Amino acid sequence: MAGRSARRRDTLLPGEWLAEWLGRREQLVPVYAFAKSGVRPLATAYRAIIDRHDIDTVVLVDGGTDSIVFGDEPGVGSVVEDAVSLVAADQAAGENVLLAAIGFGVDHYHGVSHHAFLENAAHLIRDGGFLGMFSLSQGSKQADAFLDLVDYANQRQPQHPSIVCNSIASALRGEFGNYHATSRTSGNELFISPLMTQYWTFQTSAVVRRMAYAGELAETERAEDARRIIDLHREMTELRPFRPIPL
């Protein structure tokens, strides 16, 4: 958590490395981690943090764009964690929650359709829920800090470097195409591009309103319950075909 905004830890780096890195830079701010659960416990935790720190705006940060799902996409990434986080934050703070997604193209590795993401973004534009884009720019303080944090985490967990964070870092450094910063992606074709450094921002409530199973998720206590709801919905729904971006 930084300033007066609560940020989702699990979309960046493991909390302990983030806390260590912040401490080395004399930035002593609280870092919270959440056990996997359904919406109700997570919404309670969000409310407690918001009240404790008098937070007026919550920013959920997603590494990748797989959090912008409505329920009929042909491929999904970390759909349970993302959906639970969005619905819980919406319950905890409503219109005071924003979603920022960085890493366009990263989720191709996990079978996510970016054609479907762009179609979803178009729907959110029509709904008034798209808040615009901005870039994490090379040479800025924020970009330099991010690259330093990724390098630090890679040193602390060399056997399991973050695919998402290293892909975004590669894009920031000017790499392109099938570039592999970690052996974890060996044997897969990546598409590193400048689009990975763009933040897409949305009103979280607009995404939740489009999420077909949001109402059912709102009543869940356990992560297993949330997964069951999403899996059942996907089994009973005609999914969009997987289409490439026609460029």
PDB file of C-alpha atoms in Angstrom:
ATOM      1  CA  MET A   1       0.000   0.000   0.000  1.00  0.00           C
ATOM      2  CA  ALA A   2       1.391   3.402  -0.953  1.00  0.00           C
ATOM      3  CA  GLY A   3       0.091   6.844   0.017  1.00  0.00           C
ATOM      4  CA  ARG A   4      -3.688   6.685   0.390  1.00  0.00           C
ATOM      5  CA  SER A   5      -4.250   3.860  -2.072  1.00  0.00           C
ATOM      6  CA  ALA A   6      -4.459   0.119  -1.419  1.00  0.00           C
ATOM      7  CA  ARG A   7      -2.687  -1.970  -4.050  1.00  0.00           C
ATOM      8  CA  ARG A   8      -3.057  -5.658  -4.681  1.00  0.00           C
ATOM      9  CA  ARG A   9       0.229  -7.291  -3.713  1.00  0.00           C
ATOM     10  CA  ASP A  10      -0.097 -10.541  -5.644  1.00  0.00           C
ATOM     11  CA  THR A  11      -0.104  -8.841  -9.074  1.00  0.00           C
ATOM     12  CA  LEU A  12       3.380  -7.457  -8.499  1.00  0.00           C
ATOM     13  CA  LEU A  13       5.895  -9.529  -6.533  1.00  0.00           C
ATOM     14  CA  PRO A  14       5.796 -11.684  -3.384  1.00  0.00           C
ATOM     15  CA  GLY A  15       5.082  -9.395  -0.455  1.00  0.00           C
ATOM     16  CA  GLU A  16       8.188 -10.280   1.515  1.00  0.00           C
ATOM     17  CA  TRP A  17      10.530  -9.228  -1.306  1.00  0.00           C
ATOM     18  CA  LEU A  18       8.534  -6.055  -1.859  1.00  0.00           C
ATOM     19  CA  ALA A  19       8.723  -5.225   1.848  1.00  0.00           C
ATOM     20  CA  GLU A  20      12.467  -5.927   1.931  1.00  0.00           C
ATOM     21  CA  TRP A  21      13.065  -3.801  -1.147  1.00  0.00           C
ATOM     22  CA  LEU A  22      11.042  -0.908   0.244  1.00  0.00           C
ATOM     23  CA  GLY A  23      12.944  -1.140   3.537  1.00  0.00           C
ATOM     24  CA  ARG A  24      16.287  -0.934   1.724  1.00  0.00           C
ATOM     25  CA  ARG A  25      15.057   2.310   0.162  1.00  0.00           C
ATOM     26  CA  GLU A  26      13.872   3.609   3.572  1.00  0.00           C
ATOM     27  CA  GLN A  27      10.239   3.530   2.437  1.00  0.00           C
ATOM     28  CA  LEU A  28       8.594   2.078   5.511  1.00  0.00           C
ATOM     29  CA  VAL A  29       5.024   1.487   4.360  1.00  0.00           C
ATOM     30  CA  PRO A  30       2.772  -1.425   5.353  1.00  0.00           C
ATOM     31  CA  VAL A  31       2.510  -4.337   2.925  1.00  0.00           C
ATOM     32  CA  TYR A  32      -0.464  -6.688   3.300  1.00  0.00           C
ATOM     33  CA  ALA A  33      -0.934 -10.171   1.876  1.00  0.00           C
ATOM     34  CA  PHE A  34      -4.242 -12.008   1.719  1.00  0.00           C
ATOM     35  CA  ALA A  35      -4.974 -15.720   2.014  1.00  0.00           C
ATOM     36  CA  LYS A  36      -6.850 -17.174  -0.939  1.00  0.00           C
ATOM     37  CA  SER A  37     -10.540 -16.969  -0.152  1.00  0.00           C
ATOM     38  CA  GLY A  38     -13.934 -16.138  -1.517  1.00  0.00           C
ATOM     39  CA  VAL A  39     -15.308 -12.619  -1.784  1.00  0.00           C
ATOM     40  CA  ARG A  40     -16.762 -12.171   1.722  1.00  0.00           C
ATOM     41  CA  PRO A  41     -13.501 -12.620   3.726  1.00  0.00           C
ATOM     42  CA  LEU A  42     -11.511 -10.543   1.247  1.00  0.00           C
ATOM     43  CA  ALA A  43     -14.064  -7.728   1.258  1.00  0.00           C
ATOM     44  CA  THR A  44     -13.869  -7.697   5.067  1.00  0.00           C
ATOM     45  CA  ALA A  45     -10.071  -7.488   4.894  1.00  0.00           C
ATOM     46  CA  TYR A  46     -10.219  -4.647   2.365  1.00  0.00           C
ATOM     47  CA  ARG A  47     -12.654  -2.722   4.568  1.00  0.00           C
ATOM     48  CA  ALA A  48     -10.381  -3.165   7.602  1.00  0.00           C
ATOM     49  CA  ILE A  49      -7.363  -1.780   5.731  1.00  0.00           C
ATOM     50  CA  ILE A  50      -9.389   1.088   4.270  1.00  0.00           C
ATOM     51  CA  ASP A  51     -10.661   2.040   7.730  1.00  0.00           C
ATOM     52  CA  ARG A  52      -7.278   1.622   9.456  1.00  0.00           C
ATOM     53  CA  HIS A  53      -5.481   3.917   7.031  1.00  0.00           C
ATOM     54  CA  ASP A  54      -8.361   6.266   6.135  1.00  0.00           C
ATOM     55  CA  ILE A  55      -8.035   5.382   2.446  1.00  0.00           C
ATOM     56  CA  ASP A  56     -10.168   7.328   0.012  1.00  0.00           C
ATOM     57  CA  THR A  57      -9.227   5.548  -3.236  1.00  0.00           C
ATOM     58  CA  VAL A  58      -8.337   1.910  -3.856  1.00  0.00           C
ATOM     59  CA  VAL A  59      -6.238   1.033  -6.913  1.00  0.00           C
ATOM     60  CA  LEU A  60      -6.141  -2.602  -8.001  1.00  0.00           C
ATOM     61  CA  VAL A  61      -3.110  -3.296 -10.208  1.00  0.00           C
ATOM     62  CA  ASP A  62      -3.169  -6.290 -12.537  1.00  0.00           C
ATOM     63  CA  GLY A  63      -0.051  -7.638 -14.202  1.00  0.00           C
ATOM     64  CA  GLY A  64      -1.578  -8.570 -17.544  1.00  0.00           C
ATOM     65  CA  THR A  65      -5.078  -7.836 -18.775  1.00  0.00           C
ATOM     66  CA  ASP A  66      -6.906 -11.025 -17.776  1.00  0.00           C
ATOM     67  CA  SER A  67      -8.796  -9.243 -14.984  1.00  0.00           C
ATOM     68  CA  ILE A  68     -11.104  -7.577 -17.527  1.00  0.00           C
ATOM     69  CA  VAL A  69     -13.353 -10.596 -18.028  1.00  0.00           C
ATOM     70  CA  PHE A  70     -17.110 -10.789 -18.457  1.00  0.00           C
ATOM     71  CA  GLY A  71     -17.540 -14.571 -18.416  1.00  0.00           C
ATOM     72  CA  ASP A  72     -17.642 -15.724 -22.048  1.00  0.00           C
ATOM     73  CA  GLU A  73     -14.007 -15.270 -23.064  1.00  0.00           C
ATOM     74  CA  PRO A  74     -12.379 -18.196 -24.918  1.00  0.00           C
ATOM     75  CA  GLY A  75      -9.355 -18.287 -22.598  1.00  0.00           C
ATOM     76  CA  VAL A  76      -8.768 -17.095 -19.052  1.00  0.00           C
ATOM     77  CA  GLY A  77      -5.670 -16.611 -16.916  1.00  0.00           C
ATOM     78  CA  SER A  78      -5.782 -16.134 -13.134  1.00  0.00           C
ATOM     79  CA  VAL A  79      -9.531 -15.691 -13.406  1.00  0.00           C
ATOM     80  CA  VAL A  80     -10.509 -16.738  -9.862  1.00  0.00           C
ATOM     81  CA  GLU A  81      -8.086 -14.473  -7.996  1.00  0.00           C
ATOM     82  CA  ASP A  82      -8.827 -11.528 -10.286  1.00  0.00           C
ATOM     83  CA  ALA A  83     -12.610 -11.895 -10.169  1.00  0.00           C
ATOM     84  CA  VAL A  84     -12.670 -12.346  -6.393  1.00  0.00           C
ATOM     85  CA  SER A  85     -10.447  -9.279  -5.909  1.00  0.00           C
ATOM     86  CA  LEU A  86     -12.570  -7.095  -8.162  1.00  0.00           C
ATOM     87  CA  VAL A  87     -15.892  -8.069  -6.609  1.00  0.00           C
ATOM     88  CA  ALA A  88     -14.506  -7.827  -3.053  1.00  0.00           C
ATOM     89  CA  ALA A  89     -13.000  -4.378  -3.640  1.00  0.00           C
ATOM     90  CA  ASP A  90     -16.228  -3.216  -5.287  1.00  0.00           C
ATOM     91  CA  GLN A  91     -18.158  -4.357  -2.197  1.00  0.00           C
ATOM     92  CA  ALA A  92     -15.658  -2.679   0.123  1.00  0.00           C
ATOM     93  CA  ALA A  93     -15.354   0.697  -1.590  1.00  0.00           C
ATOM     94  CA  GLY A  94     -17.725   0.841  -4.582  1.00  0.00           C
ATOM     95  CA  GLU A  95     -17.104   3.745  -6.942  1.00  0.00           C
ATOM     96  CA  ASN A  96     -13.850   4.568  -5.133  1.00  0.00           C
ATOM     97  CA  VAL A  97     -12.062   1.577  -6.697  1.00  0.00           C
ATOM     98  CA  LEU A  98     -10.003   1.836  -9.881  1.00  0.00           C
ATOM     99  CA  LEU A  99      -8.370  -0.953 -11.879  1.00  0.00           C
ATOM    100  CA  ALA A 100      -5.060  -0.455 -13.695  1.00  0.00           C
ATOM    101  CA  ALA A 101      -3.857  -3.270 -15.970  1.00  0.00           C
ATOM    102  CA  ILE A 102      -0.298  -3.288 -17.319  1.00  0.00           C
ATOM    103  CA  GLY A 103       1.332  -5.905 -19.531  1.00  0.00           C
ATOM    104  CA  PHE A 104      -0.811  -6.168 -22.672  1.00  0.00           C
ATOM    105  CA  GLY A 105       0.309  -9.366 -24.397  1.00  0.00           C
ATOM    106  CA  VAL A 106       1.729 -11.080 -21.309  1.00  0.00           C
ATOM    107  CA  ASP A 107      -1.325 -13.300 -20.896  1.00  0.00           C
ATOM    108  CA  HIS A 108      -0.887 -14.856 -24.345  1.00  0.00           C
ATOM    109  CA  TYR A 109       1.479 -17.226 -22.533  1.00  0.00           C
ATOM    110  CA  HIS A 110      -1.507 -18.367 -20.421  1.00  0.00           C
ATOM    111  CA  GLY A 111      -3.911 -18.751 -23.354  1.00  0.00           C
ATOM    112  CA  VAL A 112      -5.780 -15.462 -22.909  1.00  0.00           C
ATOM    113  CA  SER A 113      -7.376 -13.888 -25.983  1.00  0.00           C
ATOM    114  CA  HIS A 114      -6.301 -10.276 -26.452  1.00  0.00           C
ATOM    115  CA  HIS A 115      -8.943  -9.920 -29.154  1.00  0.00           C
ATOM    116  CA  ALA A 116     -11.507 -10.593 -26.395  1.00  0.00           C
ATOM    117  CA  PHE A 117      -9.785  -8.113 -24.076  1.00  0.00           C
ATOM    118  CA  LEU A 118      -9.982  -5.348 -26.686  1.00  0.00           C
ATOM    119  CA  GLU A 119     -13.640  -6.206 -27.316  1.00  0.00           C
ATOM    120  CA  ASN A 120     -14.306  -5.980 -23.562  1.00  0.00           C
ATOM    121  CA  ALA A 121     -12.486  -2.651 -23.387  1.00  0.00           C
ATOM    122  CA  ALA A 122     -14.704  -1.362 -26.213  1.00  0.00           C
ATOM    123  CA  HIS A 123     -17.816  -2.356 -24.227  1.00  0.00           C
ATOM    124  CA  LEU A 124     -16.444  -0.533 -21.179  1.00  0.00           C
ATOM    125  CA  ILE A 125     -15.796   2.563 -23.290  1.00  0.00           C
ATOM    126  CA  ARG A 126     -19.472   2.524 -24.297  1.00  0.00           C
ATOM    127  CA  ASP A 127     -20.446   2.031 -20.642  1.00  0.00           C
ATOM    128  CA  GLY A 128     -18.301   4.987 -19.544  1.00  0.00           C
ATOM    129  CA  GLY A 129     -16.089   2.704 -17.462  1.00  0.00           C
ATOM    130  CA  PHE A 130     -12.819   3.177 -19.357  1.00  0.00           C
ATOM    131  CA  LEU A 131     -10.633   5.865 -17.790  1.00  0.00           C
ATOM    132  CA  GLY A 132      -7.830   6.061 -20.343  1.00  0.00           C
ATOM    133  CA  MET A 133      -4.222   4.920 -20.692  1.00  0.00           C
ATOM    134  CA  PHE A 134      -0.787   6.070 -19.624  1.00  0.00           C
ATOM    135  CA  SER A 135       2.697   4.667 -20.038  1.00  0.00           C
ATOM    136  CA  LEU A 136       5.407   3.470 -17.697  1.00  0.00           C
ATOM    137  CA  SER A 137       8.208   5.292 -19.503  1.00  0.00           C
ATOM    138  CA  GLN A 138      11.857   4.334 -19.686  1.00  0.00           C
ATOM    139  CA  GLY A 139      14.053   6.674 -17.673  1.00  0.00           C
ATOM    140  CA  SER A 140      11.294   7.816 -15.332  1.00  0.00           C
ATOM    141  CA  LYS A 141      11.706   7.362 -11.574  1.00  0.00           C
ATOM    142  CA  GLN A 142       8.826   4.923 -11.560  1.00  0.00           C
ATOM    143  CA  ALA A 143      10.300   2.796 -14.354  1.00  0.00           C
ATOM    144  CA  ASP A 144      13.770   2.781 -12.792  1.00  0.00           C
ATOM    145  CA  ALA A 145      12.279   1.717  -9.466  1.00  0.00           C
ATOM    146  CA  PHE A 146      10.247  -1.044 -11.111  1.00  0.00           C
ATOM    147  CA  LEU A 147      13.294  -2.437 -12.932  1.00  0.00           C
ATOM    148  CA  ASP A 148      15.314  -2.353  -9.717  1.00  0.00           C
ATOM    149  CA  LEU A 149      12.519  -4.161  -7.867  1.00  0.00           C
ATOM    150  CA  VAL A 150      12.269  -6.870 -10.550  1.00  0.00           C
ATOM    151  CA  ASP A 151      16.040  -7.405 -10.444  1.00  0.00           C
ATOM    152  CA  TYR A 152      15.946  -7.623  -6.654  1.00  0.00           C
ATOM    153  CA  ALA A 153      13.116 -10.159  -6.686  1.00  0.00           C
ATOM    154  CA  ASN A 154      14.912 -12.235  -9.331  1.00  0.00           C
ATOM    155  CA  GLN A 155      17.932 -12.409  -7.028  1.00  0.00           C
ATOM    156  CA  ARG A 156      15.793 -13.372  -4.032  1.00  0.00           C
ATOM    157  CA  GLN A 157      13.795 -16.058  -5.839  1.00  0.00           C
ATOM    158  CA  PRO A 158      16.061 -17.265  -8.688  1.00  0.00           C
ATOM    159  CA  GLN A 159      14.170 -20.545  -9.147  1.00  0.00           C
ATOM    160  CA  HIS A 160      10.810 -18.854  -9.729  1.00  0.00           C
ATOM    161  CA  PRO A 161      11.166 -15.429 -11.380  1.00  0.00           C
ATOM    162  CA  SER A 162       7.909 -13.687 -12.245  1.00  0.00           C
ATOM    163  CA  ILE A 163       6.954 -14.192 -15.896  1.00  0.00           C
ATOM    164  CA  VAL A 164       4.694 -11.137 -15.860  1.00  0.00           C
ATOM    165  CA  CYS A 165       7.128  -8.744 -14.191  1.00  0.00           C
ATOM    166  CA  ASN A 166      10.095  -9.890 -16.270  1.00  0.00           C
ATOM    167  CA  SER A 167       8.088  -9.539 -19.483  1.00  0.00           C
ATOM    168  CA  ILE A 168       7.119  -5.964 -18.609  1.00  0.00           C
ATOM    169  CA  ALA A 169      10.730  -5.238 -17.612  1.00  0.00           C
ATOM    170  CA  SER A 170      11.915  -6.639 -20.960  1.00  0.00           C
ATOM    171  CA  ALA A 171       9.540  -4.296 -22.801  1.00  0.00           C
ATOM    172  CA  LEU A 172      10.784  -1.356 -20.725  1.00  0.00           C
ATOM    173  CA  ARG A 173      14.356  -2.212 -21.736  1.00  0.00           C
ATOM    174  CA  GLY A 174      13.412  -2.194 -25.410  1.00  0.00           C
ATOM    175  CA  GLU A 175      13.280  -5.929 -26.092  1.00  0.00           C
ATOM    176  CA  PHE A 176      10.864  -7.108 -28.766  1.00  0.00           C
ATOM    177  CA  GLY A 177       9.220 -10.262 -30.028  1.00  0.00           C
ATOM    178  CA  ASN A 178      10.149 -13.738 -28.839  1.00  0.00           C
ATOM    179  CA  TYR A 179      12.528 -12.569 -26.113  1.00  0.00           C
ATOM    180  CA  HIS A 180      12.868 -14.707 -22.963  1.00  0.00           C
ATOM    181  CA  ALA A 181      14.147 -13.094 -19.771  1.00  0.00           C
ATOM    182  CA  THR A 182      13.582 -16.311 -17.816  1.00  0.00           C
ATOM    183  CA  SER A 183      13.910 -20.010 -18.621  1.00  0.00           C
ATOM    184  CA  ARG A 184      10.403 -20.507 -17.217  1.00  0.00           C
ATOM    185  CA  THR A 185       9.008 -19.540 -20.637  1.00  0.00           C
ATOM    186  CA  SER A 186      11.334 -21.787 -22.657  1.00  0.00           C
ATOM    187  CA  GLY A 187       9.540 -23.650 -25.425  1.00  0.00           C
ATOM    188  CA  ASN A 188       6.828 -21.001 -25.752  1.00  0.00           C
ATOM    189  CA  GLU A 189       6.652 -18.136 -28.225  1.00  0.00           C
ATOM    190  CA  LEU A 190       6.391 -14.756 -26.520  1.00  0.00           C
ATOM    191  CA  PHE A 191       5.507 -11.382 -27.982  1.00  0.00           C
ATOM    192  CA  ILE A 192       7.306  -8.700 -26.000  1.00  0.00           C
ATOM    193  CA  SER A 193       6.295  -5.267 -27.255  1.00  0.00           C
ATOM    194  CA  PRO A 194       6.054  -1.600 -26.228  1.00  0.00           C
ATOM    195  CA  LEU A 195       2.334  -2.174 -25.537  1.00  0.00           C
ATOM    196  CA  MET A 196       3.333  -4.067 -22.395  1.00  0.00           C
ATOM    197  CA  THR A 197       4.371  -0.811 -20.707  1.00  0.00           C
ATOM    198  CA  GLN A 198       0.916   0.775 -21.098  1.00  0.00           C
ATOM    199  CA  TYR A 199      -1.507   1.028 -18.177  1.00  0.00           C
ATOM    200  CA  TRP A 200      -5.166   0.526 -19.139  1.00  0.00           C
ATOM    201  CA  THR A 201      -7.406   2.009 -16.447  1.00  0.00           C
ATOM    202  CA  PHE A 202     -11.040   1.225 -15.669  1.00  0.00           C
ATOM    203  CA  GLN A 203     -13.740   1.955 -13.119  1.00  0.00           C
ATOM    204  CA  THR A 204     -13.848  -1.353 -11.273  1.00  0.00           C
ATOM    205  CA  SER A 205     -17.599  -1.157 -10.723  1.00  0.00           C
ATOM    206  CA  ALA A 206     -18.114  -1.036 -14.509  1.00  0.00           C
ATOM    207  CA  VAL A 207     -16.118  -4.244 -14.940  1.00  0.00           C
ATOM    208  CA  VAL A 208     -18.040  -5.953 -12.130  1.00  0.00           C
ATOM    209  CA  ARG A 209     -21.386  -4.953 -13.662  1.00  0.00           C
ATOM    210  CA  ARG A 210     -20.361  -6.733 -16.865  1.00  0.00           C
ATOM    211  CA  MET A 211     -19.115  -9.830 -15.018  1.00  0.00           C
ATOM    212  CA  ALA A 212     -21.824 -12.453 -15.491  1.00  0.00           C
ATOM    213  CA  TYR A 213     -21.108 -14.345 -12.264  1.00  0.00           C
ATOM    214  CA  ALA A 214     -20.344 -11.372  -9.984  1.00  0.00           C
ATOM    215  CA  GLY A 215     -23.572 -11.763  -7.991  1.00  0.00           C
ATOM    216  CA  GLU A 216     -22.860 -15.398  -7.186  1.00  0.00           C
ATOM    217  CA  LEU A 217     -19.229 -14.673  -6.330  1.00  0.00           C
ATOM    218  CA  ALA A 218     -20.325 -12.005  -3.850  1.00  0.00           C
ATOM    219  CA  GLU A 219     -21.688 -14.722  -1.538  1.00  0.00           C
ATOM    220  CA  THR A 220     -18.587 -16.951  -1.526  1.00  0.00           C
ATOM    221  CA  GLU A 221     -16.440 -17.719   1.503  1.00  0.00           C
ATOM    222  CA  ARG A 222     -13.780 -19.951  -0.052  1.00  0.00           C
ATOM    223  CA  ALA A 223     -11.656 -19.751  -3.193  1.00  0.00           C
ATOM    224  CA  GLU A 224     -12.886 -23.254  -4.094  1.00  0.00           C
ATOM    225  CA  ASP A 225     -16.473 -21.964  -4.127  1.00  0.00           C
ATOM    226  CA  ALA A 226     -15.495 -19.111  -6.445  1.00  0.00           C
ATOM    227  CA  ARG A 227     -13.699 -21.472  -8.830  1.00  0.00           C
ATOM    228  CA  ARG A 228     -16.690 -23.802  -8.904  1.00  0.00           C
ATOM    229  CA  ILE A 229     -19.013 -20.934  -9.828  1.00  0.00           C
ATOM    230  CA  ILE A 230     -16.740 -19.727 -12.613  1.00  0.00           C
ATOM    231  CA  ASP A 231     -16.077 -23.221 -13.995  1.00  0.00           C
ATOM    232  CA  LEU A 232     -19.793 -24.044 -14.014  1.00  0.00           C
ATOM    233  CA  HIS A 233     -20.612 -20.783 -15.750  1.00  0.00           C
ATOM    234  CA  ARG A 234     -18.025 -21.474 -18.457  1.00  0.00           C
ATOM    235  CA  GLU A 235     -19.375 -24.996 -18.958  1.00  0.00           C
ATOM    236  CA  MET A 236     -22.908 -23.687 -19.477  1.00  0.00           C
ATOM    237  CA  THR A 237     -22.019 -20.609 -21.578  1.00  0.00           C
ATOM    238  CA  GLU A 238     -21.307 -20.383 -25.291  1.00  0.00           C
ATOM    239  CA  LEU A 239     -17.808 -18.949 -25.293  1.00  0.00           C
ATOM    240  CA  ARG A 240     -16.563 -16.523 -27.892  1.00  0.00           C
ATOM    241  CA  PRO A 241     -14.270 -18.083 -30.515  1.00  0.00           C
ATOM    242  CA  PHE A 242     -10.544 -17.518 -30.052  1.00  0.00           C
ATOM    243  CA  ARG A 243      -9.615 -14.899 -32.652  1.00  0.00           C
ATOM    244  CA  PRO A 244      -6.245 -13.308 -33.409  1.00  0.00           C
ATOM    245  CA  ILE A 245      -5.980  -9.535 -33.591  1.00  0.00           C
ATOM    246  CA  PRO A 246      -6.368  -8.803 -37.358  1.00  0.00           C
ATOM    247  CA  LEU A 247      -3.306  -6.651 -37.907  1.00  0.00           C
TER     248      LEU A 247
END
